[in-house]
Coordinates of C-alpha atoms (C1' of nucleotides) in Angstrom, one line a residue:
Chain M
X116 CA 78.0 111.2 117.1
X117 CA 77.0 109.3 119.8
X118 CA 74.3 106.2 118.6
X119 CA 75.7 105.9 115.8
X120 CA 77.1 102.5 114.3
X121 CA 80.8 102.1 112.3
X122 CA 80.6 99.4 109.8
X123 CA 83.2 97.7 111.2
X124 CA 81.7 96.5 114.4
X125 CA 78.8 95.5 112.7
X126 CA 79.8 92.1 113.4
X127 CA 78.6 93.0 117.3
X128 CA 75.6 94.1 116.0
X129 CA 73.3 91.1 114.2
X130 CA 69.6 91.1 115.7
X131 CA 70.3 94.7 117.0
X132 CA 68.2 98.4 115.6
X133 CA 71.4 100.7 114.6
X134 CA 71.6 103.8 113.1
X135 CA 74.7 104.2 110.3
X136 CA 76.4 107.8 109.7
X137 CA 77.7 107.5 106.0
X138 CA 77.5 108.2 102.5
X139 CA 75.5 106.7 99.5
X140 CA 78.3 104.8 97.5
X141 CA 76.8 102.4 94.8
X142 CA 72.2 101.2 94.2
X143 CA 70.1 98.6 93.0
X144 CA 67.0 99.6 93.0
X145 CA 63.6 97.6 91.5
X146 CA 59.8 97.8 91.8
X147 CA 59.9 95.5 95.4
X148 CA 63.8 96.1 96.8
X149 CA 66.2 99.0 96.5
X150 CA 69.9 97.9 98.2
X151 CA 71.9 100.8 99.2
X152 CA 75.2 100.0 100.0
X153 CA 76.3 102.6 101.8
X154 CA 79.8 103.5 104.0
X155 CA 80.9 105.0 106.7
X156 CA 85.1 105.6 106.3
X157 CA 85.3 101.8 108.5
X158 CA 83.5 99.9 105.2
X159 CA 80.4 99.1 103.2
X160 CA 77.3 98.1 103.6
X161 CA 74.5 97.1 101.9
X162 CA 71.0 98.1 103.4
X163 CA 67.8 96.6 102.5
X164 CA 64.8 99.0 101.8
X165 CA 62.2 96.5 101.2
X166 CA 58.5 97.9 99.8
X167 CA 56.3 96.4 101.6
X168 CA 57.8 96.4 104.3
X169 CA 58.0 100.5 104.3
X170 CA 56.1 104.0 104.0
X171 CA 56.4 104.2 100.0
X172 CA 57.4 107.7 100.6
X173 CA 60.3 105.8 102.6
X174 CA 61.2 103.9 99.8
X175 CA 60.7 106.7 97.0
X176 CA 63.5 108.6 98.6
X177 CA 65.4 105.3 98.8
X178 CA 65.5 104.8 95.3
X179 CA 66.5 108.6 94.3
X180 CA 68.8 108.4 96.2
X181 CA 72.4 109.8 94.6
X182 CA 75.5 108.3 95.0
X183 CA 77.6 109.7 97.2
X184 CA 74.3 111.6 99.4
X185 CA 74.7 111.9 102.7
X186 CA 72.2 110.1 105.4
X187 CA 71.1 108.3 108.1
X188 CA 70.3 105.3 107.6
X189 CA 68.3 102.4 110.5
X190 CA 67.3 99.1 110.7
X191 CA 68.4 96.0 111.8
X192 CA 71.8 94.1 111.0
X193 CA 71.7 91.0 109.9
X194 CA 74.5 88.2 108.6
X195 CA 73.9 87.6 105.0
X196 CA 75.6 85.9 103.0
X197 CA 75.1 88.1 99.5
X198 CA 75.8 91.0 101.0
X199 CA 79.3 92.2 100.4
X200 CA 80.4 92.3 103.7
X201 CA 78.8 89.4 105.5
X202 CA 76.6 91.7 107.4
X203 CA 73.0 93.8 106.1
X204 CA 70.9 96.8 106.4
X205 CA 66.9 95.8 107.2
X206 CA 66.1 99.8 107.1
X207 CA 63.8 100.9 108.7
X208 CA 64.3 104.7 108.9
X209 CA 66.3 107.0 106.4
X210 CA 66.9 110.2 106.3
X211 CA 69.0 112.3 104.2
X212 CA 71.7 114.9 105.4
X213 CA 72.8 116.2 101.9
X214 CA 71.2 114.9 98.3
X215 CA 74.6 114.6 96.2
X216 CA 74.1 116.2 92.5
X217 CA 76.3 115.3 89.2
X218 CA 78.9 112.7 91.8
X219 CA 81.5 112.6 89.3
X220 CA 83.7 109.5 90.4
X221 CA 81.0 106.9 88.9
X222 CA 81.5 102.6 89.6
X223 CA 83.3 102.7 85.9
X224 CA 86.2 103.0 84.9
X225 CA 88.2 106.5 84.7
X226 CA 91.7 107.1 83.5
X227 CA 95.2 108.5 85.4
X228 CA 94.6 112.2 85.1
X229 CA 91.0 112.1 85.4
X230 CA 90.8 110.4 89.3
X231 CA 94.5 112.4 90.3
X232 CA 92.5 116.1 89.1
X233 CA 89.3 114.2 91.2
X234 CA 91.6 113.3 94.1
X235 CA 90.4 115.4 97.3
X236 CA 86.5 113.0 95.9
X237 CA 88.6 109.2 94.8
X238 CA 89.6 109.2 98.9
X239 CA 86.1 107.8 99.1
X240 CA 86.7 104.7 97.0
X241 CA 87.6 101.6 97.6
X242 CA 90.9 101.2 96.3
X243 CA 92.6 104.1 97.8
X244 CA 90.8 103.2 101.4
X245 CA 92.3 100.2 101.4
X246 CA 96.0 101.7 100.6
X247 CA 95.1 104.5 103.3
X248 CA 94.6 102.3 106.1
X249 CA 98.1 100.4 105.2
X250 CA 100.0 103.5 105.4
X251 CA 98.6 103.7 108.8
X252 CA 99.6 100.9 109.9
X253 CA 103.0 101.0 108.0
X254 CA 103.0 104.4 109.4
X255 CA 102.1 103.2 113.2
X256 CA 104.4 100.1 112.9
X257 CA 107.1 102.5 112.4
X258 CA 106.6 104.6 115.9
X259 CA 106.1 101.9 117.5
X260 CA 109.1 100.1 117.1
X261 CA 111.2 102.7 117.9
X262 CA 109.6 104.0 120.7
X263 CA 109.4 100.4 122.5
X264 CA 113.3 100.6 121.5
X265 CA 114.1 102.9 123.8
X266 CA 114.6 105.9 120.8
X267 CA 113.5 109.1 121.1
X268 CA 112.3 111.2 118.6
X269 CA 114.1 114.4 118.0
X270 CA 112.1 116.6 115.0
X271 CA 115.0 117.8 112.9
X272 CA 113.9 121.1 110.8
X273 CA 112.7 121.6 107.5
X274 CA 114.7 124.9 106.3
X275 CA 118.0 124.3 105.7
X276 CA 120.8 127.1 105.2
X277 CA 122.1 124.3 102.8
X278 CA 122.3 121.3 101.0
X279 CA 123.4 117.7 102.6
X280 CA 124.7 116.7 99.4
X281 CA 124.2 117.8 95.5
X282 CA 122.4 121.7 96.4
X283 CA 121.2 120.3 92.7
X284 CA 117.8 118.0 94.4
X285 CA 117.3 120.8 96.4
X286 CA 114.1 123.1 96.0
X287 CA 115.2 126.4 96.6
X288 CA 112.5 129.1 99.2
X289 CA 113.3 132.4 99.6
X290 CA 113.6 133.5 103.5
X291 CA 114.3 136.6 104.6
X292 CA 115.9 137.9 101.2
X293 CA 118.7 134.3 102.0
X294 CA 118.0 131.5 100.4
X295 CA 116.9 128.7 102.6
X296 CA 116.4 125.2 101.1
X297 CA 113.7 122.2 102.1
X298 CA 115.1 120.4 103.7
X299 CA 115.6 116.3 101.8
X300 CA 117.0 114.0 104.8
X301 CA 117.0 114.9 109.0
X302 CA 120.4 112.8 108.7
X303 CA 123.4 115.2 110.1
X304 CA 120.9 117.0 112.1
X305 CA 120.6 113.7 114.0
X306 CA 123.6 112.6 114.1
X307 CA 123.7 115.1 116.8
X308 CA 120.9 114.2 118.2
X309 CA 122.3 110.7 117.9
X310 CA 125.7 111.3 120.5
X311 CA 123.2 113.5 122.7
X312 CA 120.8 111.2 123.2
X313 CA 122.2 107.6 121.7
X314 CA 119.3 105.9 120.1
X315 CA 116.9 108.5 117.8
X316 CA 114.8 108.9 114.9
X317 CA 112.9 111.5 112.7
X318 CA 110.3 111.2 111.3
X319 CA 109.3 113.1 108.4
X320 CA 108.3 115.4 105.0
X321 CA 111.3 115.3 103.0
X322 CA 111.9 117.2 99.4
X323 CA 114.0 116.1 96.1
X324 CA 113.4 118.7 92.7
X325 CA 114.4 115.7 90.8
X326 CA 112.8 116.2 87.8
X327 CA 111.8 112.8 87.7
X328 CA 108.5 111.3 86.4
X329 CA 108.5 108.2 86.8
X330 CA 106.7 105.7 89.6
X331 CA 109.2 105.5 92.6
X332 CA 109.3 109.3 92.1
X333 CA 107.4 112.3 94.8
X334 CA 109.0 115.7 94.9
X335 CA 107.5 115.5 98.1
X336 CA 107.4 112.0 100.2
X337 CA 107.7 111.3 104.0
X338 CA 110.9 109.3 105.1
X339 CA 112.2 107.9 109.1
X340 CA 115.3 107.7 110.1
X341 CA 117.3 106.3 112.7
X342 CA 120.0 107.4 113.7
X343 CA 122.4 105.2 116.7
X344 CA 124.9 105.6 118.5
X345 CA 128.0 102.7 118.9
X346 CA 127.1 101.4 116.4
X347 CA 128.4 100.1 112.7
X348 CA 127.2 99.0 110.3
X349 CA 126.6 95.2 111.5
X350 CA 124.4 96.5 113.8
X351 CA 122.5 98.9 111.8
X352 CA 121.6 95.7 109.3
X353 CA 120.4 93.8 111.8
X354 CA 117.4 97.2 113.0
X355 CA 117.0 97.0 109.2
X356 CA 115.8 93.6 109.4
X357 CA 114.2 93.7 112.2
X358 CA 112.2 97.0 111.5
X359 CA 111.4 95.8 108.4
X360 CA 110.0 92.8 109.4
X361 CA 108.1 94.0 112.3
X362 CA 106.5 96.5 109.1
X363 CA 105.3 94.0 106.9
X364 CA 104.1 91.8 110.2
X365 CA 101.2 95.0 112.1
X366 CA 99.9 95.2 108.2
X367 CA 100.1 91.9 107.6
X368 CA 97.9 91.0 111.0
X369 CA 96.1 94.3 110.2
X370 CA 95.4 94.6 107.5
X371 CA 95.0 91.6 105.2
X372 CA 91.1 92.2 104.4
X373 CA 93.1 95.4 102.1
X374 CA 95.8 93.7 101.0
X375 CA 93.8 91.1 99.6
X376 CA 90.6 93.8 97.5
X377 CA 94.1 95.3 96.7
X378 CA 94.9 92.2 94.8
X379 CA 98.6 91.3 97.2
X380 CA 100.5 88.7 96.9
X381 CA 100.1 87.7 100.8
X382 CA 102.0 84.3 101.2
X383 CA 104.8 86.7 98.7
X384 CA 104.8 88.8 102.0
X385 CA 104.7 86.4 105.0
X386 CA 107.8 84.3 103.2
X387 CA 109.4 88.4 104.6
X388 CA 111.7 86.8 107.6
X389 CA 114.5 87.5 109.0
X390 CA 117.6 86.9 107.3
X391 CA 117.3 88.9 104.8
X392 CA 119.9 88.2 102.1
X393 CA 123.2 90.6 102.1
X394 CA 125.8 91.3 99.0
X395 CA 128.6 93.5 99.3
X396 CA 128.2 95.8 96.2
X397 CA 131.3 94.0 94.3
X398 CA 129.6 90.7 94.1
X399 CA 126.1 92.2 93.3
X400 CA 128.4 93.3 89.7
X401 CA 129.5 90.0 89.9
X402 CA 125.6 89.1 89.8
X403 CA 125.0 91.5 87.5
X404 CA 127.0 90.9 85.0
X405 CA 127.2 86.9 85.4
X406 CA 125.2 84.3 84.0
X407 CA 122.2 84.6 87.0
X408 CA 121.2 88.3 85.8
X409 CA 121.3 86.6 81.0
X410 CA 119.3 83.5 82.2
X411 CA 116.8 85.6 84.3
X412 CA 116.9 89.0 81.4
X413 CA 116.7 85.7 78.8
X414 CA 113.7 83.7 80.5
X415 CA 112.0 87.3 80.8
X416 CA 112.5 88.3 77.4
X417 CA 110.7 84.8 76.0
X418 CA 107.7 85.3 78.6
X419 CA 107.1 88.6 78.0
X420 CA 107.3 87.7 73.9
X421 CA 104.9 85.0 74.3
X422 CA 102.7 87.3 76.2
X423 CA 102.0 90.6 74.2
X424 CA 101.8 87.5 71.7
X425 CA 98.8 86.6 74.1
X426 CA 97.3 89.8 73.9
X427 CA 97.2 90.1 71.3
X428 CA 95.5 87.4 70.3
X429 CA 93.0 87.8 72.6
X430 CA 92.5 91.8 71.9
X431 CA 91.6 90.7 68.6
X432 CA 88.9 87.8 69.3
X433 CA 87.6 90.0 71.8
X434 CA 86.9 92.7 69.0
X435 CA 85.6 90.6 66.5
X436 CA 83.5 88.4 69.6
X437 CA 81.9 92.4 70.6
X438 CA 81.0 93.3 67.3
X439 CA 79.3 90.2 66.1
X440 CA 75.4 90.1 65.6
X441 CA 73.0 89.7 68.4
X442 CA 76.0 89.7 70.9
X443 CA 74.2 91.5 74.1
X444 CA 74.9 95.2 75.6
X445 CA 76.1 94.3 78.8
X446 CA 78.2 92.0 77.4
X447 CA 79.3 93.8 73.9
X448 CA 80.7 96.8 77.3
X449 CA 82.0 93.4 79.7
X450 CA 84.6 92.9 76.7
X451 CA 85.3 96.6 75.9
X452 CA 86.7 97.0 79.2
X453 CA 89.2 93.3 78.9
X454 CA 89.9 94.8 76.2
X455 CA 90.9 97.4 77.3
X456 CA 92.5 95.9 80.5
X457 CA 94.4 93.8 77.9
X458 CA 95.7 96.8 75.5
X459 CA 97.4 98.7 79.2
X460 CA 99.2 95.3 79.6
X461 CA 100.0 95.0 76.5
X462 CA 101.4 98.1 76.5
X463 CA 103.5 97.7 79.4
X464 CA 104.3 94.0 78.3
X465 CA 105.9 96.6 74.7
X466 CA 107.3 98.8 77.0
X467 CA 109.2 95.8 78.9
X468 CA 110.3 94.2 75.6
X469 CA 111.9 97.5 74.4
X470 CA 113.3 97.9 77.9
X471 CA 114.9 94.6 78.3
X472 CA 117.7 94.2 75.9
X473 CA 119.0 97.6 77.4
X474 CA 118.8 96.4 80.6
X475 CA 120.7 93.8 79.7
X476 CA 123.3 95.4 78.7
X477 CA 124.2 97.7 81.1
X478 CA 124.3 94.5 83.3
X479 CA 127.0 93.0 81.3
X480 CA 129.1 95.9 81.0
X481 CA 128.8 96.7 84.5
X482 CA 132.1 98.3 85.6
X483 CA 133.5 98.1 89.3
X484 CA 132.9 102.1 90.5
X485 CA 129.3 102.9 88.5
X486 CA 126.4 103.3 90.7
X487 CA 123.5 100.0 91.0
X488 CA 120.7 102.8 88.6
X489 CA 117.8 101.8 88.6
X490 CA 117.3 98.4 86.5
X491 CA 119.8 96.9 88.5
X492 CA 118.2 97.2 91.4
X493 CA 115.6 95.3 89.7
X494 CA 117.7 93.1 88.4
X495 CA 118.9 91.9 92.0
X496 CA 116.2 91.9 93.8
X497 CA 114.2 89.5 91.2
X498 CA 116.6 87.2 92.2
X499 CA 115.8 86.9 95.7
X500 CA 112.3 86.1 97.6
X501 CA 113.3 88.3 100.4
X502 CA 114.9 91.9 100.9
X503 CA 118.3 92.8 100.0
X504 CA 120.6 94.5 101.8
X505 CA 123.8 96.0 98.8
X506 CA 126.7 96.7 100.7
X507 CA 129.8 98.3 101.0
X508 CA 129.0 100.6 97.9
X509 CA 132.8 102.8 96.4
X510 CA 133.2 105.2 97.8
X511 CA 133.2 107.3 95.3
X512 CA 129.7 107.6 94.7
X513 CA 128.6 107.5 98.7
X514 CA 127.5 110.8 100.2
X515 CA 130.9 112.3 102.5
X516 CA 130.2 111.5 105.0
X517 CA 129.8 108.1 105.1
X518 CA 132.4 106.0 107.5
X519 CA 135.4 104.2 104.7
X520 CA 135.7 100.4 105.2
X521 CA 139.4 99.8 106.4
X522 CA 139.8 97.0 104.4
X523 CA 139.1 97.8 101.6
X524 CA 139.4 101.3 101.8
X525 CA 138.2 101.5 97.8
X526 CA 134.6 101.4 100.0
X527 CA 132.3 102.4 102.3
X528 CA 130.2 101.1 105.2
X529 CA 126.9 101.3 103.2
X530 CA 124.0 99.8 103.3
X531 CA 120.7 99.8 100.5
X532 CA 118.1 97.5 100.9
X533 CA 116.1 96.5 98.4
X534 CA 112.4 95.8 98.3
X535 CA 111.5 92.5 96.0
X536 CA 109.8 91.8 94.0
X537 CA 111.2 94.4 92.0
X538 CA 110.8 97.3 94.3
X539 CA 114.1 98.3 94.6
X540 CA 115.4 100.9 97.1
X541 CA 112.8 101.4 99.7
X542 CA 116.7 101.9 102.7
X543 CA 119.6 104.0 102.7
X544 CA 121.6 104.0 105.0
X545 CA 125.6 104.2 107.0
X546 CA 128.3 104.3 109.7
X547 CA 128.7 107.6 109.2
X548 CA 132.6 109.0 108.7
X549 CA 133.5 109.8 112.7
X550 CA 137.1 110.7 112.1
X551 CA 137.4 114.0 111.4
X552 CA 140.9 114.4 109.7
X553 CA 139.2 111.3 107.3
X554 CA 135.6 113.4 106.4
X555 CA 137.9 117.1 106.6
X556 CA 139.5 114.8 103.5
X557 CA 136.2 113.2 102.1
X558 CA 134.3 117.1 102.2
X559 CA 137.9 118.3 100.5
X560 CA 137.4 115.8 97.8
X561 CA 133.9 116.6 97.1
X562 CA 135.7 120.4 97.2
X563 CA 132.6 121.6 99.6
X564 CA 133.4 124.4 102.2
X565 CA 133.8 123.3 105.5
X566 CA 132.2 126.5 107.4
X567 CA 128.3 125.4 107.5
X568 CA 130.1 122.2 108.0
X569 CA 131.6 123.6 111.0
X570 CA 128.4 122.6 113.7
X571 CA 128.8 118.8 112.0
X572 CA 132.3 118.6 112.0
X573 CA 132.5 119.3 115.7
X574 CA 130.4 116.3 116.4
X575 CA 134.2 114.2 115.4
X576 CA 135.3 117.2 117.8
X577 CA 133.6 116.6 120.8
X578 CA 133.7 112.4 122.1
X579 CA 133.3 111.1 118.5
X580 CA 132.0 107.4 118.5
X581 CA 130.7 104.9 115.6
X582 CA 127.6 105.7 114.7
X583 CA 125.2 105.7 112.5
X584 CA 121.6 105.3 110.6
X585 CA 119.3 104.7 107.5
X586 CA 115.8 106.3 106.5
X587 CA 113.9 104.4 105.2
X588 CA 110.7 105.9 102.6
X589 CA 106.6 105.0 104.1
X590 CA 105.7 105.9 99.7
X591 CA 108.5 103.4 98.9
X592 CA 107.4 100.7 101.7
X593 CA 103.7 101.0 101.3
X594 CA 103.8 100.4 97.8
X595 CA 105.9 97.5 98.0
X596 CA 104.1 95.9 100.8
X597 CA 100.6 97.3 98.6
X598 CA 102.6 95.5 94.9
X599 CA 100.9 99.3 94.0
X600 CA 102.5 100.2 89.9
X601 CA 102.4 103.6 91.6
X602 CA 104.0 105.8 94.3
X603 CA 102.1 108.4 94.2
X604 CA 98.6 106.2 95.4
X605 CA 100.6 105.5 99.0
X606 CA 99.5 109.4 100.1
X607 CA 97.2 111.3 100.6
X608 CA 97.6 114.1 98.2
X609 CA 100.7 113.2 95.7
X610 CA 102.5 116.1 95.3
X611 CA 104.6 115.2 91.7
X612 CA 106.8 117.3 88.9
X613 CA 103.7 119.2 86.9
X614 CA 100.7 117.9 89.7
X615 CA 100.7 119.9 93.5
X616 CA 96.5 120.3 92.5
X617 CA 94.5 119.4 94.3
Chain D
rU72 C1' 117.6 118.2 81.8
rC73 C1' 116.6 114.0 77.4
rC74 C1' 114.4 109.3 74.6
rC75 C1' 109.0 107.5 73.7
rC76 C1' 103.9 107.8 73.9
rG77 C1' 99.5 110.7 74.1
rA78 C1' 95.2 114.5 73.6
rU79 C1' 88.1 113.0 70.6
rA80 C1' 81.2 114.1 74.4
rG81 C1' 80.6 115.3 82.0
rC82 C1' 84.1 110.0 82.0
rU83 C1' 85.9 105.4 78.8
rC84 C1' 87.1 105.0 73.8
rA85 C1' 86.0 104.4 68.7
rA86 C1' 86.8 106.2 64.2
rU87 C1' 91.6 103.2 55.3
rG88 C1' 92.8 111.7 54.0
rG89 C1' 85.4 111.5 52.7
rU90 C1' 78.1 112.9 56.4
rA91 C1' 82.1 113.0 64.4
rG92 C1' 80.0 107.6 66.8
rA93 C1' 79.4 103.2 71.4
rG94 C1' 79.4 102.3 76.1
rC95 C1' 78.5 104.5 80.5
rA96 C1' 77.0 109.6 83.4
rC97 C1' 72.2 111.4 83.4
rC98 C1' 66.3 112.0 82.1
rC99 C1' 61.8 108.9 81.6
rG100 C1' 59.6 103.8 81.7
rG101 C1' 60.2 97.9 82.6
rC102 C1' 62.1 93.7 85.6
rU103 C1' 64.4 90.9 88.7
rG104 C1' 68.0 89.1 96.6
rU105 C1' 70.4 92.5 93.4
rU106 C1' 76.9 92.0 93.3
rA107 C1' 80.4 97.3 88.6
rA108 C1' 72.3 94.5 87.9
rC109 C1' 69.8 94.7 83.4
rC110 C1' 65.9 95.5 78.7
rG111 C1' 63.6 99.7 75.9
rG112 C1' 63.6 104.9 75.0
rG113 C1' 66.0 110.1 75.0
rU114 C1' 69.7 114.8 76.1
rU115 C1' 75.3 115.3 75.2
rG116 C1' 81.0 117.8 71.0
rU117 C1' 84.7 125.1 68.8
rU118 C1' 88.1 117.0 67.6
rG119 C1' 94.6 120.2 73.7
rU120 C1' 96.2 125.1 71.3
rA121 C1' 98.3 128.0 67.0
rG122 C1' 100.4 128.1 62.0
rG123 C1' 100.7 124.4 57.6
rU124 C1' 99.5 120.2 54.0
rU125 C1' 95.3 119.5 50.9
rC126 C1' 89.7 119.8 46.7
rG127 C1' 88.6 118.4 51.5
rA128 C1' 91.9 117.2 57.9
rG129 C1' 90.3 114.0 64.5
rU130 C1' 92.9 111.6 60.2
rC131 C1' 99.1 114.4 57.0
rC132 C1' 103.3 118.2 59.0
rU133 C1' 106.0 122.2 62.6
rA134 C1' 105.6 124.8 67.0
rC135 C1' 103.6 124.6 71.7
rU136 C1' 100.6 123.4 76.2
rC137 C1' 98.9 119.8 79.0
rG138 C1' 99.5 114.7 81.2
rG139 C1' 101.5 109.2 80.4
rG140 C1' 106.3 105.9 80.8
rG141 C1' 111.8 105.7 80.4
rA142 C1' 116.5 107.7 80.9
rG143 C1' 119.4 110.7 84.8
rC144 C1' 119.6 110.9 91.0
rC145 C1' 117.1 109.2 94.8
rA146 C1' 113.9 107.2 99.7

RNA sequence: UCCCCGAUAGCUCAAUGGUAGAGCACCCGGCUGUUAACCGGGUUGUUGUAGGUUCGAGUCCUACUCGGGGAGCCA
C-alpha cells in the first residue's frame, strides 16, 4: 500500500510522521492514555494515544478497539526505551478498517489442541511468526547453497507408480482407476537427473503414511534432496557438512531476534562448525553398549529425579501460597500460571524417568545388525556438541539402492546426520549402488520385482558412475534450529495423523 | 498395530462418591507511561458419547469417539 511503512523499517523514520497498516495485537487503556500494540506482519509497534493530544472521538475509538481489528494508524515515530521494540508511534490519526469481535486467541494461555484448531489465526501470534520466519530463511539458505554451487533444480513427480521402499508406508491414491502412491522421495528420479546434469537437487513435499504420533513425525513434510554424479560417501559428507553450516550461519545472521524470542541457546548454534563428528555404525554401537552411554543416562536419571522432586515441592508451595488469605488476584493468577507450567514440566520429566531405564536397556543390549532406534540416536547426539555423521550401517537394515562397502561387505556406504541436543536424524543419505549385478542381487534378496525398476536399472547399463546424495528434512531442521519440542510448529498447516484441519 | 495419559463455562484449569467453582475473555465503572497492566461489579454449564454400579456419579466400571505422549518406522 502506497505511503505505508513497515514496522520492521521504523528505525529509518524517527522524527517522521508515517502510517502503519496492521491489526491490533493488544491494548492497554486508561483514562488519559491508550497504548495500542499494533502488528503488521513485520513486527510489533506500540502506538500511544494521548487523550489531551487528539479529538475525543479518536480517543474513544482507540479505547474501544478490539483485538485483531484491522486499522490504519498515523503518527510520528520516536525512539523510546519503554516501548517494546524500541520505537513507538504517537498517534495523530486512526482509521478502523474492520472491527473484530470475539477474536478467539487471547493473550492468555491456550491448549495445543485449541491453538491448532485455530492455526489459521494462530499464525498471527508472535511465536508462530518467529518460527515461520526462521523456516523462510532456512529454505532460502538451502536454495542459495545449491544454486551457488552449480546444482540444477529438477522437480520430481509426486505421483509415483511404485514404492521406493516399504510399500506399506505410502498413501495410495486412485489414478484413473489404477493405484498410485504419493511420493516419499524423489531420489530414484533424481539419480537419473544426476547422470544427465551432474549436480542436481529436488525440493518438494513428501508423504509418509506411517501411523506415527510423535513429536518428530508429520504425514506431509518438505524434503530437499541433492544428488551428485561422481560423488563417493566422503564427498557427500563434506557437502552435507558445508550445507548444514551454511544454513545455521544464515539463520544466525538473519533471525537472531526470532531465536532470542524463542529462547534458543544461540551460543550452541554458533558452535555448529566444521568438522562434524564421524562415527561408523560399529563405533556408534560400541558407544551405546559402553560406559559413556550408561553414565549419561545414569546422570540423566539422577538429574531428572532431583528435578521431579524440586518441581513437586515448588508446586506444593505455590498451591499453598495461592490460597493463602490476603493474596492479590493478579498474584494468584501468576502463581496459577507458574503451577501449570511446572505441572507440565513435571509430567514431561516423569515420562522421561519411566523411559530412561528402557533406553538404558536398549542401548546396553544393542546388537550389531539392528537399526539405530530413536533413543539410540538421541544418546549418540547428546554425547556430542556438534552434528554427528553415522556411516556404514549394516546392509540388512538399509534400502536396496545403497552401495555396498568393499572393505566391510556387511555394511553399506550410507550416512545419517544426527543433530545435537537429542534432535536426532535430520539427514539420511548414501552412495548408490552403481554396479548392475550387485543391485540386482540386492533386489533379489529383498524379493523385489525388477520390472517397475527397469528404467532405474538402465542408469547402471548406460554410463554408470559412482554417485550419491542425501535428503534433509526441513521441519526437523527448523525444529532443531529453533529449539522446539515438536515438529508440528515448524510448518504453517501441519498434517498429522488425526489432524487435517484447517 | 501396540502401550501410557487426558476430555468440566468461549479459553486455561479446580472440585475426600454428597448443592459444579476460580481466573481469563465479554459488558459496566474506576485508576495508572502501560508492558500477558491493575482494582470493583455483572453474564457464562446436556461435566466428550452410550451403557453399568450406587440411595446418590464430574468422580467408580465397560465400550466407543476425539486429543496428547511414546514404541515400531522414518526426514
